[in-house]
Amino acid sequence: MMNTFKNWLMVLFVAVCTGAYAQEPSLDVPYVPTNQETVEKMLELAGVKAGDVVYDLGCGDGRIVITAAKKFGATGVGVDLNPQRIKEAKENAKAAGVEDKVRFVEGNLFDFDFSKANVVTLYLLPSVNLKLRPKLQKELKPGSRIVSHDFDMGDWKADKEIEVGNDTIYLWTIR
């Protein structure tokens, strides 16, 4: 039953993405924000704490790195192709009082250096996760954690997988 629901959810997600692509043809992934409960569970699953550096790939409005800074004491970097999302993320960080702990960069995540991160968060399409996987495995230090909302990384088995409402969160640790 759950697999049927997940398959239906994937079809719906792709359908929404198709509509978004028509509006933003240069983006690999449409902007679909993660709800706040899932954001917090992602960061908890990754064990985010003060001193951690959290990178959110496809950061949208910045809610993940802002929450990491405000609630967990981490610093963070958000990367997104969309200049409107970057502007919004910077405004949200200022409103949350964490603009000194986070920064947002407009750019292609495939051209970005992840070596300073020890936690990476994702809410990307499965094809993007698979394309990104070798880069993450190469650049992240042992012990770094990767957390993905709803989409896995193919045959790379997650260390942990939890359900939050209708969302699935996956955790991997670089060895």
Tab-separated table of N, CA, C and O in Angstrom, residues 5 15 30 40 59 65 76 85 107-108 128-129 131 154 164 166 170:
chain	number	residue	atom	x	y	z
A	5	PHE	N	1.330	4.353	-2.791
A	5	PHE	CA	1.210	5.770	-2.471
A	5	PHE	C	2.464	6.524	-2.898
A	5	PHE	O	2.384	7.600	-3.479
A	15	ALA	N	4.645	15.569	-12.292
A	15	ALA	CA	3.649	16.376	-12.997
A	15	ALA	C	3.746	17.838	-12.589
A	15	ALA	O	3.717	18.740	-13.430
A	30	PRO	N	12.308	22.042	-9.820
A	30	PRO	CA	11.409	23.149	-9.496
A	30	PRO	C	11.454	23.465	-8.001
A	30	PRO	O	11.902	22.644	-7.196
A	40	GLU	N	12.827	20.163	10.265
A	40	GLU	CA	13.385	19.906	11.592
A	40	GLU	C	13.758	18.445	11.778
A	40	GLU	O	14.808	18.134	12.358
A	59	CYS	N	18.366	25.424	-2.337
A	59	CYS	CA	17.921	25.916	-1.029
A	59	CYS	C	16.582	26.644	-1.030
A	59	CYS	O	16.014	26.872	0.042
A	65	VAL	N	18.747	25.950	6.035
A	65	VAL	CA	19.941	26.508	6.690
A	65	VAL	C	19.560	27.531	7.754
A	65	VAL	O	20.255	27.661	8.767
A	76	GLY	N	25.490	27.812	7.917
A	76	GLY	CA	24.992	27.171	6.714
A	76	GLY	C	25.203	27.962	5.452
A	76	GLY	O	25.405	29.179	5.477
A	85	ARG	N	14.832	33.147	-5.571
A	85	ARG	CA	14.877	32.347	-4.337
A	85	ARG	C	16.030	32.813	-3.438
A	85	ARG	O	15.893	32.871	-2.215
A	107	GLY	N	23.982	29.823	-7.913
A	107	GLY	CA	24.902	29.044	-8.718
A	107	GLY	C	24.420	27.631	-8.937
A	107	GLY	O	23.440	27.182	-8.342
A	108	ASN	N	25.142	26.948	-9.800
A	108	ASN	CA	24.853	25.568	-10.144
A	108	ASN	C	25.530	24.661	-9.126
A	108	ASN	O	26.750	24.710	-8.956
A	128	VAL	N	18.681	13.775	-10.371
A	128	VAL	CA	19.682	14.752	-9.923
A	128	VAL	C	20.474	14.168	-8.754
A	128	VAL	O	21.702	14.299	-8.701
A	129	ASN	N	19.789	13.503	-7.821
A	129	ASN	CA	20.493	12.854	-6.710
A	129	ASN	C	21.544	11.878	-7.233
A	129	ASN	O	22.678	11.860	-6.758
A	131	LYS	N	23.021	11.804	-10.165
A	131	LYS	CA	24.095	12.523	-10.852
A	131	LYS	C	25.028	13.198	-9.836
A	131	LYS	O	26.232	13.286	-10.048
A	154	GLY	N	19.437	5.601	-5.410
A	154	GLY	CA	19.577	4.346	-6.139
A	154	GLY	C	20.049	3.224	-5.249
A	154	GLY	O	19.478	2.976	-4.185
A	164	VAL	N	7.908	10.899	8.010
A	164	VAL	CA	7.351	12.054	8.713
A	164	VAL	C	6.092	12.420	7.942
A	164	VAL	O	6.181	13.008	6.855
A	166	ASN	N	3.626	12.097	5.284
A	166	ASN	CA	3.744	11.449	3.978
A	166	ASN	C	5.140	11.568	3.380
A	166	ASN	O	5.360	11.179	2.236
A	170	TYR	N	15.866	10.258	4.153
A	170	TYR	CA	16.973	9.305	4.043
A	170	TYR	C	18.242	9.946	4.590
A	170	TYR	O	18.491	11.133	4.354
